[in-house]
Amino acid sequence: MLDLSLTKEQTELQERVREFVDERVLPVAKENDENHYVDVGIIEGMAEMGLLGATIPPKYGGLGLDFVSLAIIAEEIERGDAAFRTLLSVHLGLNSMSLLKFGSGMQKQKYLAPQAKGSVLACFGLTEPEAGSDVASMRSTARKDSDGSYILNGHKRWIGYATMAGHLLVFAKTDPEAAHKGISAFILEQDMDGITTRDIPNKLGLWSSSTGEIFMQDVRVPEENRLGEEGEGFKIAMYSIDMGRFTVASGALGTIKACLDLSVERAKKRRTFGQEIGRYQLVQDMIAKMVLNYETSRLLVLQDAWLKNEGRRDTREVSLAKWHATESAFAAANDALQIHGNAGYSDEESPVGRYFRNARAPIIYEGTTQIHKMMQAEHALGYRHLNGRSPATKKEIIS
Ligand SMILES: Cc1cc2nc3c(=O)[nH]c(=O)nc-3n(C[C@H](O)[C@H](O)[C@H](O)COP(=O)(O)OP(=O)(O)OC[C@H]3O[C@@H](n4cnc5c(N)ncnc54)[C@H](O)[C@@H]3O)c2cc1C
């Protein structure tokens, strides 16, 4: 039986997070954005509610929620300010979920538990100046020393919350000659010798969020801080990204919803040529597309949440959800701006400009739109097998 209704617990969670966003996030979103201010009070509020450990089991200090609940949280938080959904993506989606899956007992106690409570923030350092979509071309290295520890050198760039994170999950080549099979993952601490971080200035959007760089110079990392086996880094990164993409797709729903609500309000208020602009079919066309894209994005997110809840591989489905939802969010923000006319072009009169700026990054990070298109086409063509399965066949779609 297909039942898409929320449970009582999920509805209550939605109400709680919605209230938090309406009372704590939205009233200061404009001011925080203008001041390029990362509002630690809001992050503390999210931590107090357990949101930073939403899907981590209670034995490690999390709430132990399912993925529909995580989707609800990400949507509501991004409806308020994408800066904090970005934190949810890097801290919980990309970092903590990977520690839960691949971490040793020690790593879960020492690193995952404080992350789940939100007492320490965590980031995910994969991208480098010369390695974005092409992860295997990374240049960071991890050389094993005679005492078993690793010496890390390299530069990670465009890393969400790099300067604020106490724990950094970074990837480096333990075998520089072997492409993706030579990558390993390491848990670093911000105050380890040889690590420096800095924020990237003058970003196009996400002004109230932190995005930075990590410089590693002869950072000595104990062997016990390697996540997974040597050479397993690429596999771990791909798992992390399947988790991160889910939060990005879910968050995009919040942008579409906010843009739809703002557009409806404006279209009923603004009058031209003797009637409200909502009466014009060309304006209705933009609003109708937001409605359709919200619903289709939500269905893709829920389909993926179901797969994740079942513990099944979802690389194909999460890629579809992320691609469609983030493109839909950017289109919704663009159309919302159009419906607002000049009132949308300044933050003084409407927040649609902020949604527009913030909706641009998600179609670059966690797989650009082109990478998702390539994945889907190559799977359909049989050139690659996502989820370890053959391309979608009639049988697979029906079963
Ligand atoms: C705001 C922000 C936050 C980020 N946060 C993080 C983070 O927390 N951690 C992290 O590790 N990274 C992060 N990133 C980095 C992000 O993941 C990369 O920017 C992304 O993977 C793309 O890499 P690139 O920018 O180097 O583009 P490139 O890989 O250089 O691509 C450039 C262009 O070429 C296209 N292209 C590349 N290869 C192909 C191909 N095979 N076929 C077709 N087209 C192709 C791309 O689609 C794109 O249009 C963040 C980026 C941004 C903007």
Tab-separated table of C-alpha atoms and ligand atoms in Angstrom:
chain	number	residue	atom	x	y	z
A	1	MET	CA	0.000	0.000	0.000
A	2	LEU	CA	1.290	3.442	-0.891
A	3	ASP	CA	0.725	5.865	1.962
A	4	LEU	CA	2.371	9.272	1.727
A	5	SER	CA	0.695	10.793	4.773
A	6	LEU	CA	2.875	11.907	7.672
A	7	THR	CA	2.696	10.054	10.970
A	8	LYS	CA	1.568	11.851	14.118
A	9	GLU	CA	5.210	12.144	15.230
A	10	GLN	CA	6.287	13.541	11.857
A	11	THR	CA	3.452	16.077	11.885
A	12	GLU	CA	4.416	17.181	15.395
A	13	LEU	CA	8.062	17.473	14.354
A	14	GLN	CA	7.041	19.572	11.349
A	15	GLU	CA	5.044	21.893	13.607
A	16	ARG	CA	7.944	22.248	16.059
A	17	VAL	CA	10.534	23.028	13.374
A	18	ARG	CA	8.100	25.332	11.554
A	19	GLU	CA	7.540	27.276	14.765
A	20	PHE	CA	11.301	27.498	15.369
A	21	VAL	CA	11.829	28.824	11.833
A	22	ASP	CA	8.967	31.320	12.075
A	23	GLU	CA	10.051	32.591	15.492
A	24	ARG	CA	13.841	32.341	15.424
A	25	VAL	CA	15.103	32.139	11.834
A	26	LEU	CA	12.874	34.225	9.561
A	27	PRO	CA	12.662	37.361	11.736
A	28	VAL	CA	16.479	37.804	11.587
A	29	ALA	CA	17.193	36.269	8.168
A	30	LYS	CA	17.437	39.585	6.310
A	31	GLU	CA	19.661	41.176	8.946
A	32	ASN	CA	21.951	38.126	9.191
A	33	ASP	CA	22.228	37.958	5.419
A	34	GLU	CA	23.038	41.647	5.011
A	35	ASN	CA	25.630	41.467	7.766
A	36	HIS	CA	27.135	38.217	6.458
A	37	TYR	CA	26.609	36.989	9.993
A	38	VAL	CA	26.575	33.299	10.939
A	39	ASP	CA	24.011	33.267	13.719
A	40	VAL	CA	25.404	30.875	16.321
A	41	GLY	CA	22.275	31.342	18.447
A	42	ILE	CA	20.215	29.673	15.716
A	43	ILE	CA	22.711	26.821	15.445
A	44	GLU	CA	22.501	26.347	19.231
A	45	GLY	CA	18.721	26.313	18.950
A	46	MET	CA	18.910	23.609	16.275
A	47	ALA	CA	21.262	21.619	18.500
A	48	GLU	CA	18.931	21.954	21.510
A	49	MET	CA	16.093	20.515	19.404
A	50	GLY	CA	18.338	17.623	18.414
A	51	LEU	CA	18.175	18.526	14.715
A	52	LEU	CA	21.946	18.250	14.211
A	53	GLY	CA	21.729	14.570	15.164
A	54	ALA	CA	18.257	13.878	13.772
A	55	THR	CA	19.005	10.527	12.115
A	56	ILE	CA	21.742	9.403	14.507
A	57	PRO	CA	20.640	6.635	16.932
A	58	PRO	CA	19.950	7.678	20.552
A	59	LYS	CA	22.875	5.544	21.809
A	60	TYR	CA	25.173	8.104	20.158
A	61	GLY	CA	23.147	11.076	21.359
A	62	GLY	CA	20.888	11.550	18.328
A	63	LEU	CA	17.110	11.485	17.891
A	64	GLY	CA	17.052	8.265	15.854
A	65	LEU	CA	14.541	9.666	13.367
A	66	ASP	CA	13.734	8.277	9.927
A	67	PHE	CA	14.481	9.956	6.590
A	68	VAL	CA	11.007	11.401	6.035
A	69	SER	CA	11.595	13.287	9.283
A	70	LEU	CA	14.982	14.472	8.046
A	71	ALA	CA	13.325	15.707	4.849
A	72	ILE	CA	10.774	17.635	6.911
A	73	ILE	CA	13.540	19.262	8.964
A	74	ALA	CA	15.632	20.226	5.924
A	75	GLU	CA	12.630	21.677	4.091
A	76	GLU	CA	11.518	23.793	7.029
A	77	ILE	CA	15.025	25.033	7.836
A	78	GLU	CA	15.707	26.081	4.229
A	79	ARG	CA	12.312	27.805	4.081
A	80	GLY	CA	13.812	30.031	6.747
A	81	ASP	CA	17.421	30.372	5.640
A	82	ALA	CA	19.454	28.058	3.386
A	83	ALA	CA	22.522	28.855	5.499
A	84	PHE	CA	21.316	26.500	8.225
A	85	ARG	CA	20.134	23.765	5.871
A	86	THR	CA	23.676	23.904	4.461
A	87	LEU	CA	24.946	23.217	7.971
A	88	LEU	CA	22.558	20.263	8.279
A	89	SER	CA	23.894	18.921	4.966
A	90	VAL	CA	27.577	19.074	5.831
A	91	HIS	CA	27.395	18.331	9.542
A	92	LEU	CA	24.799	15.557	9.551
A	93	GLY	CA	24.395	14.417	5.932
A	94	LEU	CA	27.976	14.383	4.730
A	95	ASN	CA	29.920	13.919	7.955
A	96	SER	CA	27.956	12.306	10.801
A	97	MET	CA	26.074	9.783	8.678
A	98	SER	CA	29.413	8.566	7.306
A	99	LEU	CA	30.863	8.198	10.803
A	100	LEU	CA	27.776	6.195	11.726
A	101	LYS	CA	28.250	3.872	8.750
A	102	PHE	CA	32.032	3.512	8.642
A	103	GLY	CA	33.285	4.675	12.047
A	104	SER	CA	35.008	2.466	14.622
A	105	GLY	CA	33.663	2.241	18.179
A	106	MET	CA	36.214	4.812	19.305
A	107	GLN	CA	35.362	7.187	16.431
A	108	LYS	CA	31.662	6.990	17.210
A	109	GLN	CA	32.184	7.734	20.896
A	110	LYS	CA	34.803	10.423	20.464
A	111	TYR	CA	33.571	12.197	17.326
A	112	LEU	CA	30.031	11.147	16.396
A	113	ALA	CA	28.477	11.514	19.865
A	114	PRO	CA	29.368	15.204	20.385
A	115	GLN	CA	28.395	15.909	16.766
A	116	ALA	CA	24.982	14.315	17.275
A	117	LYS	CA	24.360	16.572	20.263
A	118	GLY	CA	25.590	19.533	18.261
A	119	SER	CA	28.220	20.437	20.850
A	120	VAL	CA	30.888	20.193	18.115
A	121	LEU	CA	30.247	21.090	14.466
A	122	ALA	CA	31.620	18.973	11.638
A	123	CYS	CA	32.499	19.567	8.005
A	124	PHE	CA	33.328	17.539	4.896
A	125	GLY	CA	36.453	18.330	2.897
A	126	LEU	CA	36.511	16.661	-0.498
A	127	THR	CA	36.807	19.476	-3.058
A	128	GLU	CA	40.162	21.008	-3.985
A	129	PRO	CA	41.211	23.798	-6.352
A	130	GLU	CA	41.970	21.172	-9.024
A	131	ALA	CA	39.354	18.578	-8.039
A	132	GLY	CA	35.614	19.243	-8.024
A	133	SER	CA	33.451	16.931	-10.137
A	134	ASP	CA	36.561	14.893	-10.855
A	135	VAL	CA	37.219	13.787	-7.279
A	136	ALA	CA	39.941	11.304	-8.200
A	137	SER	CA	42.189	14.095	-9.446
A	138	MET	CA	42.674	15.390	-5.886
A	139	ARG	CA	46.226	16.303	-4.919
A	140	SER	CA	46.095	16.111	-1.137
A	141	THR	CA	48.299	13.336	0.161
A	142	ALA	CA	48.444	11.188	3.284
A	143	ARG	CA	51.834	9.568	3.707
A	144	LYS	CA	52.179	6.792	6.268
A	145	ASP	CA	54.975	7.398	8.757
A	146	SER	CA	57.097	4.722	10.446
A	147	ASP	CA	55.025	4.958	13.667
A	148	GLY	CA	51.814	4.167	11.755
A	149	SER	CA	50.428	7.693	11.801
A	150	TYR	CA	49.726	9.640	8.597
A	151	ILE	CA	51.189	12.960	7.478
A	152	LEU	CA	48.598	14.975	5.535
A	153	ASN	CA	49.387	17.765	3.095
A	154	GLY	CA	46.993	19.571	0.800
A	155	HIS	CA	44.395	22.254	0.254
A	156	LYS	CA	40.618	21.845	0.433
A	157	ARG	CA	38.483	24.631	-0.980
A	158	TRP	CA	34.772	25.477	-0.908
A	159	ILE	CA	34.138	23.590	2.309
A	160	GLY	CA	30.933	24.431	4.178
A	161	TYR	CA	31.563	25.526	7.779
A	162	ALA	CA	35.303	24.722	7.548
A	163	THR	CA	36.251	27.532	9.924
A	164	MET	CA	33.568	26.706	12.509
A	165	ALA	CA	33.885	22.927	12.532
A	166	GLY	CA	35.731	21.215	15.369
A	167	HIS	CA	35.847	17.951	13.405
A	168	LEU	CA	36.867	17.781	9.749
A	169	LEU	CA	36.336	14.720	7.571
A	170	VAL	CA	38.931	15.060	4.803
A	171	PHE	CA	40.021	12.904	1.908
A	172	ALA	CA	43.585	12.454	0.698
A	173	LYS	CA	45.576	10.128	-1.510
A	174	THR	CA	47.384	7.350	0.352
A	175	ASP	CA	48.430	6.044	-3.053
A	176	PRO	CA	48.874	8.986	-5.438
A	177	GLU	CA	49.424	6.667	-8.410
A	178	ALA	CA	46.052	4.923	-8.038
A	179	ALA	CA	43.162	7.191	-9.098
A	180	HIS	CA	40.020	6.794	-6.967
A	181	LYS	CA	41.260	3.555	-5.361
A	182	GLY	CA	44.148	5.501	-3.819
A	183	ILE	CA	41.944	7.799	-1.716
A	184	SER	CA	41.500	7.416	2.066
A	185	ALA	CA	39.340	9.297	4.568
A	186	PHE	CA	40.549	10.902	7.812
A	187	ILE	CA	38.951	12.548	10.822
A	188	LEU	CA	40.864	15.697	11.739
A	189	GLU	CA	40.457	18.122	14.606
A	190	GLN	CA	40.523	21.850	13.933
A	191	ASP	CA	43.303	22.438	16.482
A	192	MET	CA	45.711	19.785	15.179
A	193	ASP	CA	49.127	21.201	14.344
A	194	GLY	CA	49.463	22.167	10.679
A	195	ILE	CA	45.776	22.935	10.023
A	196	THR	CA	44.626	26.415	9.123
A	197	THR	CA	41.208	27.423	7.846
A	198	ARG	CA	39.739	30.604	6.425
A	199	ASP	CA	36.399	31.764	5.051
A	200	ILE	CA	35.974	32.553	1.354
A	201	PRO	CA	34.857	36.168	0.960
A	202	ASN	CA	32.500	37.760	-1.603
A	203	LYS	CA	30.318	34.741	-2.327
A	204	LEU	CA	27.388	35.170	-4.708
A	205	GLY	CA	24.976	33.996	-2.012
A	206	LEU	CA	24.704	32.111	1.289
A	207	TRP	CA	25.957	35.219	3.021
A	208	SER	CA	24.842	34.120	6.471
A	209	SER	CA	26.619	30.800	6.124
A	210	SER	CA	30.283	29.914	6.350
A	211	THR	CA	32.135	28.463	3.341
A	212	GLY	CA	35.860	28.127	3.575
A	213	GLU	CA	39.191	26.523	2.895
A	214	ILE	CA	41.336	24.022	4.769
A	215	PHE	CA	45.120	24.146	4.465
A	216	MET	CA	46.984	21.077	5.694
A	217	GLN	CA	50.722	21.283	6.178
A	218	ASP	CA	52.388	18.192	7.613
A	219	VAL	CA	49.363	17.388	9.772
A	220	ARG	CA	50.102	14.291	11.822
A	221	VAL	CA	46.996	12.130	12.127
A	222	PRO	CA	46.923	8.967	14.251
A	223	GLU	CA	46.089	5.773	12.365
A	224	GLU	CA	42.980	5.327	14.527
A	225	ASN	CA	41.591	8.502	12.905
A	226	ARG	CA	41.492	6.922	9.469
A	227	LEU	CA	37.820	6.320	8.594
A	228	GLY	CA	37.375	2.910	7.003
A	229	GLU	CA	40.191	1.035	5.347
A	230	GLU	CA	43.063	2.535	3.416
A	231	GLY	CA	41.885	3.084	-0.175
A	232	GLU	CA	38.196	3.119	0.845
A	233	GLY	CA	37.945	6.918	0.761
A	234	PHE	CA	36.203	7.185	-2.600
A	235	LYS	CA	33.559	4.642	-1.574
A	236	ILE	CA	33.022	6.535	1.693
A	237	ALA	CA	32.780	9.881	-0.113
A	238	MET	CA	30.149	8.521	-2.504
A	239	TYR	CA	28.112	7.183	0.436
A	240	SER	CA	28.419	10.555	2.197
A	241	ILE	CA	27.276	12.349	-0.924
A	242	ASP	CA	24.214	10.135	-1.285
A	243	MET	CA	23.306	11.299	2.236
A	244	GLY	CA	24.208	14.940	1.601
A	245	ARG	CA	22.223	15.048	-1.639
A	246	PHE	CA	19.128	13.902	0.219
A	247	THR	CA	19.289	16.889	2.566
A	248	VAL	CA	19.975	19.255	-0.339
A	249	ALA	CA	16.974	17.936	-2.309
A	250	SER	CA	14.721	18.117	0.757
A	251	GLY	CA	15.920	21.610	1.558
A	252	ALA	CA	15.128	22.791	-1.968
A	253	LEU	CA	11.469	22.081	-1.208
A	254	GLY	CA	11.640	24.845	1.384
A	255	THR	CA	12.852	27.369	-1.165
A	256	ILE	CA	10.116	26.401	-3.634
A	257	LYS	CA	7.470	26.638	-0.908
A	258	ALA	CA	8.706	30.031	0.293
A	259	CYS	CA	8.823	31.378	-3.279
A	260	LEU	CA	5.352	30.020	-4.034
A	261	ASP	CA	3.839	31.591	-0.912
A	262	LEU	CA	5.524	34.938	-1.570
A	263	SER	CA	4.436	34.861	-5.220
A	264	VAL	CA	0.806	34.084	-4.418
A	265	GLU	CA	0.716	36.885	-1.863
A	266	ARG	CA	2.251	39.369	-4.270
A	267	ALA	CA	0.124	38.300	-7.252
A	268	LYS	CA	-3.054	38.922	-5.263
A	269	LYS	CA	-1.903	42.293	-3.983
A	270	ARG	CA	-0.232	43.920	-6.975
A	271	ARG	CA	-2.595	45.401	-9.550
A	272	THR	CA	-1.881	46.462	-13.135
A	273	PHE	CA	-4.305	47.565	-15.816
A	274	GLY	CA	-7.192	47.460	-13.389
A	275	GLN	CA	-6.789	43.980	-11.945
A	276	GLU	CA	-4.529	41.902	-9.727
A	277	ILE	CA	-1.602	40.378	-11.634
A	278	GLY	CA	-2.648	36.903	-10.416
A	279	ARG	CA	-5.442	37.134	-13.001
A	280	TYR	CA	-2.968	37.091	-15.898
A	281	GLN	CA	-2.276	33.692	-17.415
A	282	LEU	CA	1.426	34.441	-17.901
A	283	VAL	CA	1.763	35.054	-14.162
A	284	GLN	CA	-0.362	31.988	-13.427
A	285	ASP	CA	2.003	29.970	-15.635
A	286	MET	CA	4.907	30.791	-13.286
A	287	ILE	CA	2.859	29.969	-10.190
A	288	ALA	CA	1.553	26.716	-11.701
A	289	LYS	CA	5.119	25.579	-12.436
A	290	MET	CA	6.083	26.196	-8.799
A	291	VAL	CA	3.138	24.049	-7.673
A	292	LEU	CA	4.034	21.228	-10.068
A	293	ASN	CA	7.740	21.365	-9.229
A	294	TYR	CA	7.060	21.382	-5.499
A	295	GLU	CA	4.906	18.280	-5.789
A	296	THR	CA	7.215	16.380	-8.160
A	297	SER	CA	10.296	17.255	-6.107
A	298	ARG	CA	8.511	16.138	-2.950
A	299	LEU	CA	7.552	12.826	-4.522
A	300	LEU	CA	11.150	12.187	-5.576
A	301	VAL	CA	12.341	13.056	-2.066
A	302	LEU	CA	9.754	10.765	-0.464
A	303	GLN	CA	10.612	7.927	-2.846
A	304	ASP	CA	14.221	8.325	-1.831
A	305	ALA	CA	13.371	8.592	1.869
A	306	TRP	CA	11.593	5.271	1.555
A	307	LEU	CA	14.663	3.636	-0.017
A	308	LYS	CA	16.896	5.063	2.695
A	309	ASN	CA	14.508	3.904	5.420
A	310	GLU	CA	14.654	0.434	3.878
A	311	GLY	CA	18.465	0.595	3.903
A	312	ARG	CA	18.609	0.219	0.123
A	313	ARG	CA	21.090	1.781	-2.309
A	314	ASP	CA	19.629	4.961	-3.762
A	315	THR	CA	22.364	6.624	-5.823
A	316	ARG	CA	20.074	6.772	-8.864
A	317	GLU	CA	17.017	8.043	-7.007
A	318	VAL	CA	18.807	10.575	-4.798
A	319	SER	CA	20.551	11.969	-7.872
A	320	LEU	CA	17.164	12.443	-9.564
A	321	ALA	CA	15.706	14.090	-6.477
A	322	LYS	CA	18.685	16.419	-6.018
A	323	TRP	CA	18.852	17.412	-9.689
A	324	HIS	CA	15.129	18.066	-10.074
A	325	ALA	CA	14.531	19.737	-6.698
A	326	THR	CA	17.493	22.119	-6.871
A	327	GLU	CA	16.784	23.164	-10.475
A	328	SER	CA	13.136	23.625	-9.487
A	329	ALA	CA	14.129	25.768	-6.513
A	330	PHE	CA	16.274	28.030	-8.656
A	331	ALA	CA	13.495	28.298	-11.274
A	332	ALA	CA	10.962	29.084	-8.530
A	333	ALA	CA	13.191	31.801	-7.080
A	334	ASN	CA	13.771	33.271	-10.533
A	335	ASP	CA	10.027	33.312	-11.287
A	336	ALA	CA	9.203	34.673	-7.832
A	337	LEU	CA	11.591	37.531	-8.535
A	338	GLN	CA	9.874	38.134	-11.878
A	339	ILE	CA	6.425	38.179	-10.279
A	340	HIS	CA	7.670	40.741	-7.768
A	341	GLY	CA	9.049	42.991	-10.512
A	342	ASN	CA	11.276	45.739	-9.135
A	343	ALA	CA	10.127	44.917	-5.605
A	344	GLY	CA	12.028	41.642	-5.916
A	345	TYR	CA	15.251	43.309	-6.930
A	346	SER	CA	16.006	44.775	-3.528
A	347	ASP	CA	16.065	43.058	-0.167
A	348	GLU	CA	14.316	46.114	1.284
A	349	GLU	CA	10.955	45.136	-0.165
A	350	SER	CA	11.036	41.342	-0.420
A	351	PRO	CA	13.199	38.347	0.532
A	352	VAL	CA	12.916	36.756	-2.932
A	353	GLY	CA	16.357	38.100	-3.898
A	354	ARG	CA	17.878	36.182	-0.987
A	355	TYR	CA	16.158	32.954	-2.049
A	356	PHE	CA	17.376	33.576	-5.608
A	357	ARG	CA	21.020	34.079	-4.557
A	358	ASN	CA	20.931	31.103	-2.188
A	359	ALA	CA	19.297	28.749	-4.711
A	360	ARG	CA	22.234	29.059	-7.122
A	361	ALA	CA	24.870	27.118	-5.167
A	362	PRO	CA	22.894	23.857	-4.817
A	363	ILE	CA	22.942	23.356	-8.595
A	364	ILE	CA	26.745	23.427	-8.370
A	365	TYR	CA	27.492	21.470	-5.201
A	366	GLU	CA	26.872	17.792	-4.408
A	367	GLY	CA	27.098	17.024	-8.121
A	368	THR	CA	26.472	19.731	-10.687
A	369	THR	CA	23.304	19.440	-12.751
A	370	GLN	CA	25.451	18.272	-15.677
A	371	ILE	CA	26.942	15.465	-13.576
A	372	HIS	CA	23.444	14.301	-12.585
A	373	LYS	CA	22.278	14.376	-16.193
A	374	MET	CA	25.338	12.391	-17.216
A	375	MET	CA	24.724	9.819	-14.444
A	376	GLN	CA	21.099	9.338	-15.435
A	377	ALA	CA	21.792	9.123	-19.154
A	378	GLU	CA	24.724	6.749	-18.734
A	379	HIS	CA	22.624	4.517	-16.477
A	380	ALA	CA	19.786	4.469	-19.011
A	381	LEU	CA	22.250	3.736	-21.795
A	382	GLY	CA	23.829	0.931	-19.814
A	383	TYR	CA	27.262	2.616	-19.706
A	384	ARG	CA	27.190	2.656	-15.893
A	385	HIS	CA	25.112	0.822	-13.309
A	386	LEU	CA	23.866	3.061	-10.514
A	387	ASN	CA	22.952	1.259	-7.280
A	388	GLY	CA	24.878	-1.687	-8.702
A	389	ARG	CA	21.807	-2.405	-10.824
A	390	SER	CA	21.223	-2.561	-14.555
A	391	PRO	CA	19.581	0.387	-16.251
A	392	ALA	CA	15.925	0.963	-15.522
A	393	THR	CA	13.929	-1.630	-17.382
A	394	LYS	CA	10.217	-2.099	-17.561
A	395	LYS	CA	10.569	-4.886	-15.028
A	396	GLU	CA	12.479	-2.719	-12.546
A	397	ILE	CA	9.979	0.112	-12.824
A	398	ILE	CA	7.038	-2.203	-12.190
A	399	SER	CA	8.611	-4.208	-9.359
B	1	LIG	C1	28.618	27.205	-1.829
B	1	LIG	C2	29.398	25.944	-2.038
B	1	LIG	C3	29.564	25.064	-0.985
B	1	LIG	C4	30.303	23.896	-1.154
B	1	LIG	N1	30.491	23.066	-0.080
B	1	LIG	C5	31.322	21.988	-0.220
B	1	LIG	C6	31.648	21.176	0.925
B	1	LIG	O1	31.140	21.388	2.043
B	1	LIG	N2	32.540	20.164	0.756
B	1	LIG	C7	33.118	19.879	-0.440
B	1	LIG	O2	33.929	18.949	-0.516
B	1	LIG	N3	32.813	20.625	-1.549
B	1	LIG	C8	31.944	21.667	-1.466
B	1	LIG	N4	31.656	22.457	-2.552
B	1	LIG	C9	32.309	22.165	-3.823
B	1	LIG	C10	31.386	21.516	-4.837
B	1	LIG	O3	31.086	20.206	-4.459
B	1	LIG	C11	32.090	21.586	-6.220
B	1	LIG	O4	32.118	22.952	-6.582
B	1	LIG	C12	31.350	20.759	-7.257
B	1	LIG	O5	31.586	19.390	-7.040
B	1	LIG	C13	31.765	21.084	-8.697
B	1	LIG	O6	33.134	21.141	-8.837
B	1	LIG	P1	33.842	22.419	-9.508
B	1	LIG	O7	33.195	23.615	-8.937
B	1	LIG	O8	35.294	22.251	-9.370
B	1	LIG	O9	33.421	22.363	-11.042
B	1	LIG	P2	34.129	21.503	-12.187
B	1	LIG	O10	34.153	20.077	-11.806
B	1	LIG	O11	35.394	22.154	-12.577
B	1	LIG	O12	33.064	21.702	-13.368
B	1	LIG	C14	32.989	22.917	-14.098
B	1	LIG	C15	31.853	22.791	-15.113
B	1	LIG	O13	32.097	21.693	-15.990
B	1	LIG	C16	31.024	20.782	-15.955
B	1	LIG	N5	31.546	19.422	-16.034
B	1	LIG	C17	32.600	18.884	-15.347
B	1	LIG	N6	32.781	17.605	-15.676
B	1	LIG	C18	31.802	17.302	-16.575
B	1	LIG	C19	31.425	16.115	-17.275
B	1	LIG	N7	32.079	14.979	-17.113
B	1	LIG	N8	30.368	16.198	-18.117
B	1	LIG	C20	29.680	17.336	-18.277
B	1	LIG	N9	29.975	18.481	-17.637
B	1	LIG	C21	31.015	18.470	-16.796
B	1	LIG	C22	30.339	21.010	-14.600
B	1	LIG	O14	28.989	20.612	-14.617
B	1	LIG	C23	30.487	22.517	-14.452
B	1	LIG	O15	29.471	23.159	-15.173
B	1	LIG	C24	30.872	23.604	-2.421
B	1	LIG	C25	30.670	24.477	-3.494
B	1	LIG	C26	29.934	25.627	-3.318
B	1	LIG	C27	29.740	26.561	-4.491
